[in-house]
Amino acid sequence: MHAQRSRREFLALLGSAGVGALAGCSPRDAPAEAAASPPAKVAAKVVAKVVAPPPQLLASPGIVKPLPAGVFIARGDNNAETRLESLAQDALITPTSHFYVRSHGPTPRLDAATWRLEISGEGVERPVTLTYDELTALPSVTITRFIECAGNGRAFYEEQLAAPAEGDPWRHGAFGVATWTGVPLATVLRRAGLRPGAAWVMPVSLDSARFARPMPLEKSLADDTLIVHRMNGEPLPPDHGFPARVLVSGWVGAASVKWLGAIEVSNSEPKVETNTESYVMLGPDHPKPPVPLTTLRVKSAVALPWPATLPAGKRTISGFAWSPSGKIARVEVSVDGGLTFQPARLVGDNLPLAGTRWQFDLEAVPGDMFVMSRAVDERGDGQPALAEQKWNEKGYLFAAPVPHPIRVT
Ligand SMILES: Nc1nc2c(c(=O)[nH]1)N[C@H]1C(S)=C(S)[C@@H](COP(=O)(O)O)O[C@H]1N2
Ligand SMILES: [Mo]
């Protein structure tokens, strides 16, 4: 019933103290001024916020694939965010051409003919070296999974909570879903033979940063932890880790090491940059020493430009919802700043650790509005309220529903 909430009510809502943050104004500039202003002034302020131009687009020279401006927002040298609105409304799979790229250095060009994967360390019986042909000849499985950067949504710490965090200001597009074909990491570890003390497995890359991220043995042996060599039915492209990458399902994207060159098995946890300084939660609300990030969170996103412009009338909007531990149970949408929610339709596939598409019929009334989605997975895990979203220095794991600004003309 609140879909038809009048513009007057909407403005009143924006003006009421404390609701500013929910409605998309950052707490910094919302309630105090809004409460003191007549509705017309409030409207002008909100409009100015909604139509602010996107941050200046920077090139991403370290990336090999084309980055059309309609598909990607370039975020620095080696990073490109997917515009979720550039994807077909009912398709769960992100085409490889549209898949976000996040790399700590330029994409290396590796030659499959000379590439080797070495499995070694105190935790294995004997070191093993595999060529590309040997790896791809091992039995492979194909699964559908999302990969999402730990920093996806980082921009919202600043935009929604007025609490900026360090790093690239991704909104929701450091996320993509693909089918991944690869050899279970367990298969390769068993070839080398695990010694009784083996407890940690660290994939190490061949890129200039020698990027590496350890995981406990148990996670490395999971059915859906793979050494991937194909993405969406094609050989893995250079930007996504050719000739082989790791897929660590449901975990922060950083665990899915690209351009894999070695796997080191040890008895104790290796202390490296990615589990002591980055990909850990730092800040007053978090334990010390910091705990390395593992599992991502249930989230949802509206697949529209930020901000969006829609013609007035009945419009079907769409989005994504995903969970690191199962299927999505339901998605709800609010058009009144989070006061009330209505069910959205789940569309097409709904896959564990991959997610689903959703659609929602919107009555678009001329003016400015905010659409907010929230998801719950089959375990009952949902998204935290904005007020419960804990800040951390590096802006990881932002999972609260956010009001997506839409200007209706
Ligand atoms: N070798 C290597 N692997 C890497 C990275 C990297 O910089 N180097 N970035 C990680 C991070 S932070 C993320 S979010 C994902 C991104 O994967 P994609 O570029 O295929 O989307 O790769 C991970 N694997
Ligand atoms: Mo990431």
Coordinates of C-alpha atoms and ligand atoms in Angstrom, one line a residue:
M1 CA 0.0 0.0 0.0
H2 CA 2.9 2.3 0.6
A3 CA 4.0 2.0 -3.0
Q4 CA 1.6 4.9 -3.6
R5 CA 2.8 6.9 -0.7
S6 CA 2.3 10.5 -1.9
R7 CA 5.2 12.8 -2.7
R8 CA 4.1 15.0 0.2
E9 CA 4.3 12.1 2.6
F10 CA 7.7 11.1 1.1
L11 CA 9.0 14.6 1.7
A12 CA 7.6 14.6 5.2
L13 CA 9.4 11.4 5.8
L14 CA 12.7 12.8 4.5
G15 CA 12.2 15.7 6.8
S16 CA 11.6 13.8 10.0
A17 CA 14.7 13.6 12.2
G18 CA 16.6 10.3 12.1
V19 CA 15.1 9.0 8.9
G20 CA 17.5 11.0 6.7
A21 CA 20.1 8.2 6.6
L22 CA 17.5 5.6 5.7
A23 CA 16.2 7.7 2.9
G24 CA 19.6 8.1 1.3
C25 CA 20.8 11.4 2.6
S26 CA 24.0 10.9 4.6
P27 CA 23.4 11.7 8.2
R28 CA 26.0 14.5 7.8
D29 CA 23.7 16.6 5.8
A30 CA 20.2 15.3 6.4
P31 CA 18.0 15.7 9.5
A32 CA 19.0 19.0 11.0
E33 CA 18.6 21.2 7.9
A34 CA 15.7 19.2 6.5
A35 CA 13.7 19.5 9.7
A36 CA 14.1 23.3 9.6
S37 CA 13.2 23.7 5.9
P38 CA 9.9 23.8 4.2
P39 CA 9.2 20.8 1.9
A40 CA 10.2 22.7 -1.2
K41 CA 13.7 23.3 0.1
V42 CA 14.0 19.7 1.2
A43 CA 13.1 18.6 -2.2
A44 CA 15.8 20.8 -3.8
K45 CA 18.4 19.4 -1.5
V46 CA 17.5 15.8 -2.2
V47 CA 17.4 16.4 -6.0
A48 CA 20.9 17.9 -5.9
K49 CA 22.1 14.8 -4.2
V50 CA 20.4 12.4 -6.6
V51 CA 21.7 14.0 -9.8
A52 CA 25.3 14.5 -8.7
P53 CA 27.5 13.2 -11.5
P54 CA 29.4 9.9 -11.0
P55 CA 33.0 10.2 -9.8
Q56 CA 35.4 10.9 -12.6
L57 CA 36.0 7.8 -14.6
L58 CA 39.6 6.7 -14.5
A59 CA 41.1 4.3 -17.1
S60 CA 42.1 0.8 -16.0
P61 CA 45.3 0.3 -18.1
G62 CA 46.3 -2.9 -16.3
I63 CA 43.2 -4.8 -17.6
V64 CA 43.3 -6.7 -20.9
K65 CA 39.7 -7.0 -21.8
P66 CA 37.7 -4.1 -23.3
L67 CA 35.9 -2.0 -20.6
P68 CA 33.0 -0.3 -22.4
A69 CA 31.8 2.7 -20.3
G70 CA 28.2 1.3 -20.5
V71 CA 29.4 -1.9 -18.8
F72 CA 32.1 -0.9 -16.4
I73 CA 33.0 1.8 -14.0
A74 CA 36.8 2.0 -14.1
R75 CA 38.1 2.1 -10.5
G76 CA 41.8 2.7 -10.8
D77 CA 44.6 0.9 -12.6
N78 CA 43.6 -2.7 -12.3
N79 CA 40.0 -2.6 -11.1
A80 CA 36.7 -2.3 -12.9
E81 CA 33.2 -2.5 -11.4
T82 CA 30.3 -4.1 -13.3
R83 CA 27.3 -1.9 -13.9
L84 CA 24.7 -4.4 -12.8
E85 CA 22.1 -2.6 -15.0
S86 CA 24.0 -3.6 -18.1
L87 CA 23.1 -7.3 -17.5
A88 CA 20.0 -8.9 -18.8
Q89 CA 17.1 -8.6 -16.3
D90 CA 16.5 -12.3 -15.8
A91 CA 20.0 -13.7 -16.2
L92 CA 21.9 -14.9 -13.1
I93 CA 25.1 -15.6 -14.9
T94 CA 27.4 -12.6 -15.6
P95 CA 28.9 -12.9 -19.0
T96 CA 32.7 -13.0 -18.8
S97 CA 32.9 -9.8 -20.9
H98 CA 30.9 -8.1 -18.1
F99 CA 32.5 -9.7 -15.0
Y100 CA 34.2 -7.2 -12.6
V101 CA 38.0 -7.2 -12.3
R102 CA 39.9 -6.6 -9.1
S103 CA 43.6 -7.1 -9.2
H104 CA 46.5 -5.8 -7.1
G105 CA 48.7 -5.4 -10.2
P106 CA 48.3 -5.5 -14.0
T107 CA 47.1 -8.7 -15.6
P108 CA 50.1 -10.9 -16.3
R109 CA 50.2 -12.7 -19.6
L110 CA 51.1 -16.3 -18.9
D111 CA 51.9 -19.0 -21.4
A112 CA 50.0 -22.3 -20.7
A113 CA 52.8 -24.2 -22.5
T114 CA 55.4 -23.2 -19.9
W115 CA 53.1 -22.8 -16.9
R116 CA 53.6 -25.1 -13.9
L117 CA 51.7 -25.6 -10.7
E118 CA 53.8 -26.7 -7.8
I119 CA 52.3 -28.3 -4.7
S120 CA 54.8 -28.4 -1.8
G121 CA 55.5 -27.6 1.8
E122 CA 55.9 -29.4 5.1
G123 CA 52.4 -30.7 5.0
V124 CA 52.8 -32.9 1.9
E125 CA 54.4 -36.3 1.4
R126 CA 56.1 -35.3 -1.8
P127 CA 56.1 -32.1 -3.9
V128 CA 54.2 -32.4 -7.1
T129 CA 54.4 -30.3 -10.3
L130 CA 51.6 -30.2 -12.8
T131 CA 51.6 -28.9 -16.4
Y132 CA 48.5 -27.3 -17.9
D133 CA 47.7 -30.4 -19.8
E134 CA 48.1 -32.6 -16.7
L135 CA 45.9 -30.3 -14.7
T136 CA 43.1 -30.1 -17.3
A137 CA 43.3 -33.9 -17.9
L138 CA 42.3 -34.5 -14.2
P139 CA 38.5 -35.0 -13.6
S140 CA 36.9 -31.6 -13.5
V141 CA 33.5 -30.4 -12.1
T142 CA 31.4 -27.4 -13.2
I143 CA 29.6 -25.3 -10.6
T144 CA 27.9 -22.0 -10.5
R145 CA 29.2 -19.6 -7.8
F146 CA 29.5 -15.9 -7.3
I147 CA 32.7 -14.2 -6.6
E148 CA 32.5 -11.0 -4.6
C149 CA 35.2 -8.6 -3.4
A150 CA 35.3 -8.1 0.4
G151 CA 35.2 -4.4 -0.3
N152 CA 32.1 -4.6 -2.4
G153 CA 29.7 -1.8 -1.1
R154 CA 32.6 0.1 0.4
A155 CA 31.3 3.4 -1.0
F156 CA 28.2 3.1 1.2
Y157 CA 30.2 3.5 4.4
E158 CA 30.8 7.1 3.3
E159 CA 27.5 7.6 1.4
Q160 CA 25.1 6.1 3.9
L161 CA 27.0 6.3 7.2
A162 CA 29.2 9.3 6.6
A163 CA 32.1 7.1 7.7
P164 CA 34.6 6.9 4.8
A165 CA 36.8 3.8 4.5
E166 CA 40.1 3.2 2.8
G167 CA 40.0 1.7 -0.7
D168 CA 38.1 1.7 -4.0
P169 CA 34.6 3.0 -3.6
W170 CA 32.7 0.1 -5.2
R171 CA 28.9 0.2 -4.9
H172 CA 27.4 -3.2 -5.7
G173 CA 29.2 -4.2 -8.8
A174 CA 32.3 -5.9 -7.4
F175 CA 30.2 -9.0 -7.7
G176 CA 29.6 -11.5 -10.5
V177 CA 28.2 -15.0 -11.0
A178 CA 29.8 -17.5 -13.4
T179 CA 30.0 -21.2 -14.0
W180 CA 33.5 -22.4 -13.1
T181 CA 35.1 -25.6 -14.3
G182 CA 38.0 -27.0 -12.4
V183 CA 39.7 -29.7 -10.5
P184 CA 38.8 -30.0 -6.9
L185 CA 41.8 -28.7 -4.9
A186 CA 41.4 -31.9 -2.8
T187 CA 42.3 -34.0 -5.8
V188 CA 45.6 -32.2 -6.3
L189 CA 46.4 -32.2 -2.6
R190 CA 45.9 -36.0 -2.4
R191 CA 48.3 -36.5 -5.3
A192 CA 50.9 -34.9 -3.2
G193 CA 49.8 -36.8 -0.1
L194 CA 48.8 -35.0 3.0
R195 CA 50.9 -35.5 6.1
P196 CA 49.3 -35.8 9.5
G197 CA 50.3 -32.3 10.6
A198 CA 48.9 -30.6 7.5
A199 CA 46.6 -27.8 8.6
W200 CA 46.9 -24.8 6.2
V201 CA 46.8 -24.4 2.5
M202 CA 48.1 -21.3 0.7
P203 CA 47.6 -20.7 -3.0
V204 CA 50.4 -18.4 -4.3
S205 CA 50.1 -16.4 -7.6
L206 CA 52.5 -15.6 -10.3
D207 CA 51.5 -12.0 -10.6
S208 CA 53.9 -9.1 -9.8
A209 CA 52.4 -8.9 -6.3
R210 CA 52.9 -12.6 -5.6
F211 CA 49.4 -12.4 -4.2
A212 CA 48.7 -15.3 -1.7
R213 CA 45.9 -16.1 0.8
P214 CA 45.9 -19.0 3.2
M215 CA 42.9 -21.1 4.2
P216 CA 42.4 -23.9 6.7
L217 CA 42.9 -27.4 5.3
E218 CA 39.2 -28.1 5.9
K219 CA 38.1 -25.4 3.5
S220 CA 40.7 -26.5 0.9
L221 CA 39.1 -30.0 0.9
A222 CA 35.5 -28.8 0.4
D223 CA 33.8 -30.1 -2.7
D224 CA 33.4 -26.6 -4.1
T225 CA 37.0 -25.4 -3.6
L226 CA 38.4 -25.8 -7.1
I227 CA 41.4 -25.1 -9.2
V228 CA 39.5 -23.5 -12.0
H229 CA 40.6 -23.5 -15.6
R230 CA 37.4 -22.6 -17.4
M231 CA 34.9 -19.8 -16.8
N232 CA 31.4 -19.8 -18.4
G233 CA 32.5 -22.7 -20.7
E234 CA 35.7 -21.0 -22.1
P235 CA 39.3 -21.2 -21.0
L236 CA 39.8 -18.7 -18.1
P237 CA 40.6 -15.3 -19.7
P238 CA 43.8 -13.4 -18.7
D239 CA 42.1 -10.9 -16.3
H240 CA 40.4 -13.6 -14.4
G241 CA 43.5 -15.7 -13.8
F242 CA 44.6 -17.7 -16.9
P243 CA 45.8 -20.4 -16.9
A244 CA 44.3 -21.3 -13.5
R245 CA 42.8 -19.7 -10.4
V246 CA 41.4 -20.9 -7.1
L247 CA 37.7 -20.7 -6.4
V248 CA 36.9 -20.6 -2.7
S249 CA 33.1 -20.7 -2.6
G250 CA 31.3 -18.2 -0.4
W251 CA 34.5 -16.6 0.9
V252 CA 35.9 -13.1 0.2
G253 CA 37.0 -12.8 -3.4
A254 CA 40.6 -12.4 -2.2
A255 CA 40.7 -16.1 -1.3
S256 CA 40.1 -17.0 -5.0
V257 CA 43.7 -16.4 -6.0
K258 CA 44.2 -15.8 -9.7
W259 CA 47.3 -16.8 -11.9
L260 CA 48.0 -19.7 -9.6
G261 CA 51.6 -20.9 -9.5
A262 CA 52.0 -22.7 -6.3
I263 CA 50.2 -24.3 -3.4
E264 CA 52.0 -24.4 -0.1
V265 CA 50.8 -26.8 2.6
S266 CA 51.9 -26.1 6.2
N267 CA 51.3 -27.2 9.7
S268 CA 50.6 -23.7 11.1
E269 CA 49.0 -20.6 9.6
P270 CA 51.4 -18.6 7.4
K271 CA 51.3 -14.9 8.3
V272 CA 51.1 -12.9 5.2
E273 CA 49.9 -9.4 4.2
T274 CA 46.4 -10.7 3.2
N275 CA 45.6 -12.2 6.6
T276 CA 47.3 -9.7 8.9
E277 CA 46.9 -6.3 7.3
S278 CA 44.4 -6.6 4.5
Y279 CA 41.2 -8.8 4.5
V280 CA 41.0 -8.5 8.2
M281 CA 38.6 -6.3 10.2
L282 CA 40.3 -3.3 11.7
G283 CA 38.7 -0.7 13.9
P284 CA 37.3 0.0 17.3
D285 CA 34.4 -2.6 17.0
H286 CA 36.7 -5.4 16.0
P287 CA 38.9 -7.9 18.0
K288 CA 42.7 -7.6 18.3
P289 CA 44.7 -9.2 16.9
P290 CA 42.4 -9.0 13.9
V291 CA 40.6 -12.1 12.6
P292 CA 41.1 -12.9 8.8
L293 CA 37.9 -12.5 6.8
T294 CA 36.4 -15.7 5.5
T295 CA 32.7 -16.0 4.6
L296 CA 30.8 -13.1 2.9
R297 CA 27.3 -12.0 3.9
V298 CA 23.8 -12.2 2.6
K299 CA 23.2 -9.2 0.3
S300 CA 21.0 -7.8 -2.4
A301 CA 21.2 -5.0 -5.0
V302 CA 19.0 -3.1 -7.3
A303 CA 20.3 -3.4 -10.9
L304 CA 19.7 0.2 -12.0
P305 CA 22.2 3.0 -12.6
W306 CA 23.1 5.0 -9.5
P307 CA 21.3 7.3 -9.6
A308 CA 18.6 5.9 -12.0
T309 CA 16.1 7.8 -14.1
L310 CA 12.8 6.2 -15.0
P311 CA 9.8 7.4 -16.9
A312 CA 6.6 7.6 -14.8
G313 CA 4.2 4.6 -14.8
K314 CA 4.3 1.0 -14.0
R315 CA 7.9 -0.2 -14.2
T316 CA 9.5 -3.6 -13.5
I317 CA 12.8 -3.2 -11.8
S318 CA 15.2 -6.1 -11.1
G319 CA 18.1 -6.9 -9.0
F320 CA 20.3 -9.6 -7.5
A321 CA 20.3 -11.4 -4.1
W322 CA 22.9 -13.8 -2.9
S323 CA 24.1 -15.8 0.1
P324 CA 27.5 -17.4 1.0
S325 CA 25.8 -20.4 2.5
G326 CA 22.7 -21.4 0.6
K327 CA 19.8 -20.4 -1.7
I328 CA 17.8 -17.2 -1.3
A329 CA 14.5 -17.7 0.6
R330 CA 13.0 -14.3 -0.1
V331 CA 13.6 -10.7 -1.3
E332 CA 11.6 -7.7 -0.2
V333 CA 11.5 -4.2 -1.5
S334 CA 10.8 -0.9 0.3
V335 CA 9.8 2.3 -1.5
D336 CA 9.3 4.3 1.7
G337 CA 12.8 4.5 3.2
G338 CA 12.6 1.1 4.9
L339 CA 9.4 1.6 6.9
T340 CA 7.5 -1.1 5.0
F341 CA 8.6 -3.9 2.7
Q342 CA 6.7 -5.8 0.0
P343 CA 7.7 -9.2 -1.5
A344 CA 9.7 -9.2 -4.8
R345 CA 9.4 -12.1 -7.3
L346 CA 12.3 -14.5 -7.5
V347 CA 13.1 -15.0 -11.2
G348 CA 14.9 -18.0 -12.9
D349 CA 17.6 -20.0 -11.1
N350 CA 18.1 -19.7 -7.4
L351 CA 21.3 -21.5 -6.6
P352 CA 23.3 -22.0 -3.4
L353 CA 26.3 -19.7 -3.1
A354 CA 25.4 -18.1 -6.5
G355 CA 22.1 -16.3 -5.8
T356 CA 19.0 -15.3 -7.8
R357 CA 17.5 -12.5 -9.8
W358 CA 14.4 -10.8 -8.5
Q359 CA 11.9 -8.4 -10.0
F360 CA 9.5 -5.9 -8.5
D361 CA 6.7 -3.9 -10.1
L362 CA 7.0 -0.3 -9.2
E363 CA 4.5 2.5 -9.5
A364 CA 6.9 5.3 -10.6
V365 CA 5.4 8.7 -9.7
P366 CA 7.2 11.8 -11.0
G367 CA 9.7 13.0 -8.4
D368 CA 12.5 11.4 -6.5
M369 CA 12.2 8.1 -4.8
F370 CA 14.4 5.5 -3.1
V371 CA 14.1 1.8 -3.6
M372 CA 15.6 -0.5 -1.1
S373 CA 15.9 -4.3 -1.3
R374 CA 16.7 -6.8 1.4
A375 CA 17.2 -10.6 1.2
V376 CA 17.0 -13.6 3.6
D377 CA 18.6 -16.9 2.8
E378 CA 17.3 -20.4 3.4
R379 CA 19.1 -20.6 6.7
G380 CA 17.3 -17.5 7.9
D381 CA 20.4 -15.2 7.6
G382 CA 19.4 -11.7 6.4
Q383 CA 20.9 -8.3 6.0
P384 CA 21.7 -6.0 9.0
A385 CA 19.9 -2.7 9.4
L386 CA 22.0 0.3 8.4
A387 CA 22.3 1.3 12.1
E388 CA 23.8 -2.2 12.8
Q389 CA 26.4 -2.1 10.0
K390 CA 29.8 -1.9 11.8
W391 CA 32.4 0.3 10.3
N392 CA 35.9 -1.0 9.6
E393 CA 39.0 0.8 8.4
K394 CA 39.2 -0.9 5.0
G395 CA 35.5 -0.8 4.3
Y396 CA 34.9 -4.6 4.1
L397 CA 31.6 -6.6 4.3
F398 CA 29.1 -3.8 3.9
A399 CA 25.8 -5.7 3.9
A400 CA 23.0 -3.4 4.9
P401 CA 20.2 -2.6 2.5
V402 CA 20.8 0.8 0.8
P403 CA 18.2 3.2 -0.6
H404 CA 18.8 3.3 -4.4
P405 CA 18.0 6.8 -5.7
I406 CA 15.6 7.0 -8.6
R407 CA 14.4 10.1 -10.4
V408 CA 11.1 9.6 -12.0
T409 CA 10.4 11.9 -14.9
Ligands
LIG1 N1 46.8 -13.3 -8.1 C1 45.8 -12.5 -7.6 N2 44.6 -13.1 -7.3 C2 43.6 -12.3 -6.9 C3 43.7 -10.9 -6.8 C4 45.0 -10.3 -7.2 O1 45.1 -9.1 -7.1 N3 46.0 -11.2 -7.6 N4 42.7 -10.2 -6.3 C5 41.7 -10.9 -5.5 C6 40.5 -10.1 -5.2 S1 40.7 -9.0 -4.0 C7 39.3 -10.4 -5.8 S2 38.0 -9.6 -5.2 C8 39.2 -11.4 -6.8 C9 38.6 -10.8 -8.1 O2 38.4 -11.7 -9.1 P1 38.0 -11.2 -10.6 O3 39.0 -10.2 -11.0 O4 38.1 -12.4 -11.4 O5 36.7 -10.7 -10.5 O6 40.4 -12.0 -7.2 C10 41.3 -12.2 -6.1 N5 42.4 -12.9 -6.6
MO2 MO 38.6 -8.2 -3.4

